[in-house]
Amino acid sequence: MLLFRSEEHVTRWAEERRTEVGATLTPQQGWKLATAWFEDRLSPDWRRRTPEEARTIFDGIGLTGPFWDPR
Amino acid sequence: MVATPGDASIVDRDVRLAVYRRFVEDARPPTPPEIAVELGVATLDVEASIRRLADGHVLVLAPGTPYVWMASPFSAIPTPFEVTVDERRYFANCIWDALGIPACLHTDAHIRTYCPDCSEPLSLDVREGELGSSAESVIHFAVPAAHWWDDIGST
């Protein structure tokens, strides 16, 4: 997961590497994803998210579709 | 609570917490002997625990070793994702993890990276639980969620 200046830079970077553009997020979406994913990481009771829990987090940030299907 | 031999789940929990504690305090993971001393258990038991945690995708080890490479969001090696919290400098595994450091520490942070296309320096700031509104950059996920652990180093 990388940070680019803009969508145009993502497209050019992918073309140069002959790879496909995956999914892009705004930094605000990224921050929401980071807080939902990592806010309890240092808790003694933390455990890995189940696929269902991951999907709920993604859905809550508007990250839907096959790309965000954790299975 | 200090782990006692024979209860793998408690050992694993305590080893995981010891790894994160050292990452937070010193921006590097502890070695298995350091964890063994801290928890009062045998180094072999710590190494077995670390391998269980790696098998469970809780930690990532340097290939062929019992040494921690990643305890997401923290990276044991320098990366292009530098996160400054107060006087401490951490390295994250990716931009999501870079944001994950202030998220898990519940603190302010300054994140520095660069655009992989043009090498322009980019930064993000987290203040009082909010991301700076001036951020106009774009986060790119190259790998679909179902395949993140196929090759976590590349993800």
Coordinates of N, CA and C in Angstrom, one line a residue, chain A residues 1-10 12-14 16-17 19-31 33-48 58 66-71, chain B residues 13 16-17 20 24 56-58 72-73 81 94-97 99-100 102-106 113-118 120 122 124 126 129-132 135-146 148-149 155:
Chain A
M1 N 0.8 -1.2 0.0 CA 0.0 0.0 0.0 C 0.9 1.2 0.0
L2 N 0.8 2.0 -1.1 CA 1.7 3.1 -1.3 C 0.9 4.4 -1.4
L3 N 1.5 5.5 -1.1 CA 0.9 6.9 -1.2 C 1.5 7.6 -2.4
F4 N 0.6 8.0 -3.3 CA 0.9 8.7 -4.5 C 0.4 10.2 -4.5
R5 N 1.0 11.0 -5.3 CA 0.6 12.4 -5.4 C -0.8 12.5 -5.9
S6 N -1.2 11.7 -6.8 CA -2.6 11.8 -7.4 C -2.9 10.5 -8.1
E7 N -4.1 10.4 -8.6 CA -4.6 9.2 -9.4 C -3.7 9.1 -10.7
E8 N -3.4 10.2 -11.2 CA -2.6 10.2 -12.5 C -1.2 9.6 -12.2
H9 N -0.6 9.8 -11.1 CA 0.6 9.2 -10.7 C 0.5 7.7 -10.5
V10 N -0.6 7.3 -10.0 CA -0.9 5.8 -9.8 C -1.0 5.2 -11.2
R12 N 0.2 6.1 -14.1 CA 1.5 6.1 -14.8 C 2.5 5.1 -14.2
W13 N 2.5 5.0 -12.8 CA 3.3 4.0 -12.1 C 2.9 2.6 -12.5
A14 N 1.6 2.4 -12.6 CA 1.2 1.0 -12.9 C 1.5 0.7 -14.4
E16 N 4.0 1.8 -16.2 CA 5.4 1.6 -16.3 C 5.8 0.2 -15.8
R17 N 5.1 -0.3 -14.9 CA 5.4 -1.6 -14.3 C 4.6 -2.7 -14.9
T19 N 1.5 -3.4 -14.7 CA 0.6 -4.0 -13.7 C -0.7 -3.2 -13.7
E20 N -1.7 -3.8 -13.1 CA -3.0 -3.2 -13.1 C -3.1 -2.3 -11.9
V21 N -3.9 -1.2 -12.1 CA -4.3 -0.4 -10.9 C -5.2 -1.2 -10.0
G22 N -5.0 -1.2 -8.7 CA -5.8 -2.0 -7.8 C -7.0 -1.1 -7.4
A23 N -6.9 -0.7 -6.1 CA -8.0 0.2 -5.6 C -7.3 1.4 -5.0
T24 N -8.0 2.5 -5.1 CA -7.4 3.8 -4.5 C -8.4 4.3 -3.5
L25 N -7.7 4.9 -2.5 CA -8.5 5.5 -1.3 C -8.0 6.9 -1.1
T26 N -8.8 7.7 -0.6 CA -8.4 9.0 -0.2 C -7.6 8.8 1.1
P27 N -6.8 9.7 1.5 CA -6.1 9.6 2.8 C -7.1 9.6 3.9
Q28 N -8.2 10.3 3.8 CA -9.2 10.2 4.9 C -9.8 8.8 5.0
Q29 N -10.1 8.2 3.9 CA -10.5 6.8 4.0 C -9.4 5.9 4.6
G30 N -8.2 6.1 4.2 CA -7.1 5.4 4.8 C -6.9 5.6 6.3
W31 N -7.2 6.8 6.7 CA -7.1 7.0 8.2 C -8.3 6.3 8.9
L33 N -9.7 3.6 7.9 CA -9.4 2.2 7.8 C -8.3 1.8 8.9
A34 N -7.3 2.7 9.0 CA -6.2 2.5 10.0 C -6.8 2.5 11.4
T35 N -7.6 3.4 11.7 CA -8.2 3.5 13.1 C -9.0 2.3 13.4
A36 N -9.9 1.9 12.4 CA -10.7 0.7 12.7 C -9.9 -0.5 12.8
W37 N -8.8 -0.6 12.0 CA -8.0 -1.9 12.0 C -7.0 -2.0 13.1
F38 N -6.4 -0.8 13.5 CA -5.3 -0.9 14.5 C -5.6 -0.3 15.8
E39 N -6.7 0.3 16.1 CA -6.9 1.0 17.4 C -6.8 0.1 18.6
D40 N -7.0 -1.2 18.4 CA -6.9 -2.1 19.6 C -5.7 -3.1 19.5
R41 N -4.8 -2.7 18.6 CA -3.7 -3.7 18.3 C -2.8 -3.9 19.5
L42 N -2.7 -3.0 20.4 CA -1.8 -3.1 21.6 C -2.6 -3.7 22.8
S43 N -3.8 -4.0 22.6 CA -4.6 -4.6 23.7 C -4.2 -6.0 24.0
P44 N -4.2 -6.4 25.3 CA -3.9 -7.8 25.6 C -4.9 -8.8 24.9
D45 N -6.1 -8.3 24.7 CA -7.2 -9.2 24.2 C -7.3 -9.1 22.7
W46 N -6.4 -8.4 22.0 CA -6.5 -8.4 20.6 C -6.4 -9.7 19.9
R47 N -7.1 -9.9 18.8 CA -6.9 -11.1 18.0 C -7.2 -10.8 16.6
R48 N -6.7 -11.6 15.7 CA -6.9 -11.3 14.3 C -8.4 -11.2 13.9
F58 N -14.5 -2.9 6.2 CA -14.3 -2.4 4.8 C -15.7 -1.7 4.4
P66 N -15.5 -7.1 -5.2 CA -14.6 -8.2 -5.1 C -13.2 -7.9 -4.5
F67 N -12.7 -6.7 -4.9 CA -11.3 -6.4 -4.4 C -11.2 -6.4 -2.9
W68 N -12.3 -6.0 -2.2 CA -12.3 -6.0 -0.8 C -12.9 -7.2 -0.1
D69 N -13.1 -8.2 -0.8 CA -13.6 -9.5 -0.3 C -12.5 -10.2 0.4
P70 N -12.4 -10.3 1.7 CA -11.3 -10.9 2.4 C -11.1 -12.4 2.2
R71 N -12.1 -13.1 1.6 CA -12.0 -14.5 1.4 C -11.3 -14.9 0.2
Chain B
R13 N 0.2 -14.9 23.9 CA -0.3 -13.5 24.2 C 0.9 -12.7 24.8
R16 N 3.6 -11.9 22.2 CA 3.1 -10.8 21.3 C 3.1 -9.4 21.9
L17 N 2.7 -9.4 23.2 CA 2.7 -8.1 23.9 C 4.1 -7.6 24.1
Y20 N 5.4 -6.1 20.9 CA 4.8 -4.7 20.7 C 5.4 -3.7 21.7
V24 N 7.2 -0.3 20.5 CA 6.7 1.0 20.9 C 7.8 1.8 21.6
G56 N 0.1 -17.9 12.4 CA -1.2 -17.3 12.5 C -1.3 -15.9 11.9
H57 N -0.3 -15.5 11.2 CA -0.2 -14.2 10.6 C -0.4 -13.0 11.6
V58 N 0.1 -13.3 12.8 CA 0.2 -12.2 13.8 C 1.5 -11.4 13.7
S72 N 2.8 -5.8 12.5 CA 2.1 -4.7 11.9 C 1.4 -3.8 12.9
P73 N 1.5 -2.6 12.9 CA 2.0 -1.7 11.8 C 3.5 -1.5 11.8
F81 N 8.4 4.5 4.8 CA 7.2 5.0 5.6 C 7.7 5.3 7.0
C94 N 3.9 -0.1 5.3 CA 3.2 0.5 4.1 C 2.5 1.8 4.6
I95 N 1.8 2.5 3.7 CA 1.1 3.7 4.1 C 0.0 3.4 5.1
W96 N -0.7 2.3 4.9 CA -1.8 1.9 5.8 C -1.2 1.7 7.2
D97 N -0.1 1.0 7.3 CA 0.5 0.8 8.5 C 1.1 2.1 9.1
L99 N -0.2 4.9 8.9 CA -1.4 5.5 9.6 C -1.8 4.7 10.8
G100 N -1.5 3.4 10.8 CA -1.8 2.5 11.9 C -1.0 2.8 13.1
P102 N 0.0 5.9 14.6 CA -0.8 6.8 15.5 C -2.1 6.2 15.9
A103 N -2.7 5.4 15.0 CA -4.0 4.8 15.4 C -3.9 3.8 16.6
C104 N -2.8 3.0 16.6 CA -2.7 2.1 17.7 C -2.1 2.7 19.0
L105 N -1.3 3.8 18.8 CA -0.8 4.5 19.9 C -1.7 5.6 20.4
H106 N -2.7 5.9 19.7 CA -3.7 7.0 20.0 C -2.9 8.3 20.3
T113 N 6.8 10.1 3.5 CA 7.1 9.0 2.5 C 7.3 9.8 1.2
Y114 N 7.3 9.1 0.1 CA 7.4 9.8 -1.2 C 6.6 9.1 -2.3
C115 N 6.2 9.8 -3.3 CA 5.4 9.3 -4.4 C 6.3 8.3 -5.2
P116 N 5.8 7.0 -5.3 CA 6.6 6.0 -6.0 C 6.8 6.3 -7.5
D117 N 5.9 7.2 -8.0 CA 6.0 7.5 -9.4 C 7.0 8.6 -9.7
C118 N 7.0 9.7 -8.9 CA 7.8 10.8 -9.2 C 8.8 11.2 -8.1
E120 N 8.4 12.6 -5.4 CA 8.1 13.8 -4.7 C 7.9 13.4 -3.2
L122 N 6.2 13.3 0.3 CA 4.8 13.4 0.7 C 4.7 13.3 2.2
L124 N 1.9 13.2 5.8 CA 0.5 13.3 6.4 C 0.7 13.6 7.9
V126 N -1.3 13.5 11.7 CA -2.4 13.2 12.5 C -2.3 14.0 13.8
G129 N -6.4 12.8 16.8 CA -7.3 11.8 16.3 C -7.9 12.1 14.9
E130 N -7.4 13.2 14.3 CA -7.9 13.6 12.9 C -6.7 13.6 12.0
L131 N -7.0 13.3 10.7 CA -5.9 13.4 9.7 C -6.0 14.8 9.1
G132 N -4.9 15.5 8.9 CA -4.8 16.8 8.4 C -5.6 16.9 7.1
A135 N -4.4 17.0 3.1 CA -3.9 15.8 2.4 C -4.6 15.6 1.1
E136 N -4.0 15.7 0.0 CA -4.6 15.6 -1.4 C -4.1 14.3 -2.1
S137 N -3.3 13.6 -1.5 CA -2.7 12.4 -2.1 C -3.6 11.3 -2.2
V138 N -3.2 10.2 -2.8 CA -4.0 9.0 -3.1 C -3.3 7.7 -2.6
I139 N -4.0 6.9 -1.8 CA -3.5 5.6 -1.4 C -3.9 4.6 -2.4
H140 N -2.9 3.8 -2.8 CA -3.1 2.7 -3.7 C -2.9 1.3 -3.1
F141 N -3.9 0.5 -3.2 CA -3.8 -0.9 -2.8 C -3.6 -1.7 -4.1
A142 N -2.5 -2.4 -4.3 CA -2.3 -3.1 -5.5 C -2.9 -4.5 -5.4
V143 N -3.0 -5.1 -4.2 CA -3.3 -6.5 -4.1 C -4.7 -6.6 -3.4
P144 N -5.6 -7.4 -4.0 CA -6.9 -7.6 -3.4 C -6.8 -8.2 -2.0
A145 N -7.8 -7.9 -1.2 CA -7.8 -8.3 0.2 C -7.6 -9.8 0.4
A146 N -8.2 -10.6 -0.4 CA -8.1 -12.1 -0.3 C -6.6 -12.6 -0.5
W148 N -3.7 -10.7 0.4 CA -2.7 -9.9 1.1 C -1.6 -10.8 1.7
W149 N -2.0 -12.0 2.2 CA -1.0 -12.9 2.8 C -0.3 -13.8 1.9
T155 N 2.9 -7.2 -0.5 CA 1.6 -6.5 -0.2 C 1.9 -5.2 0.4

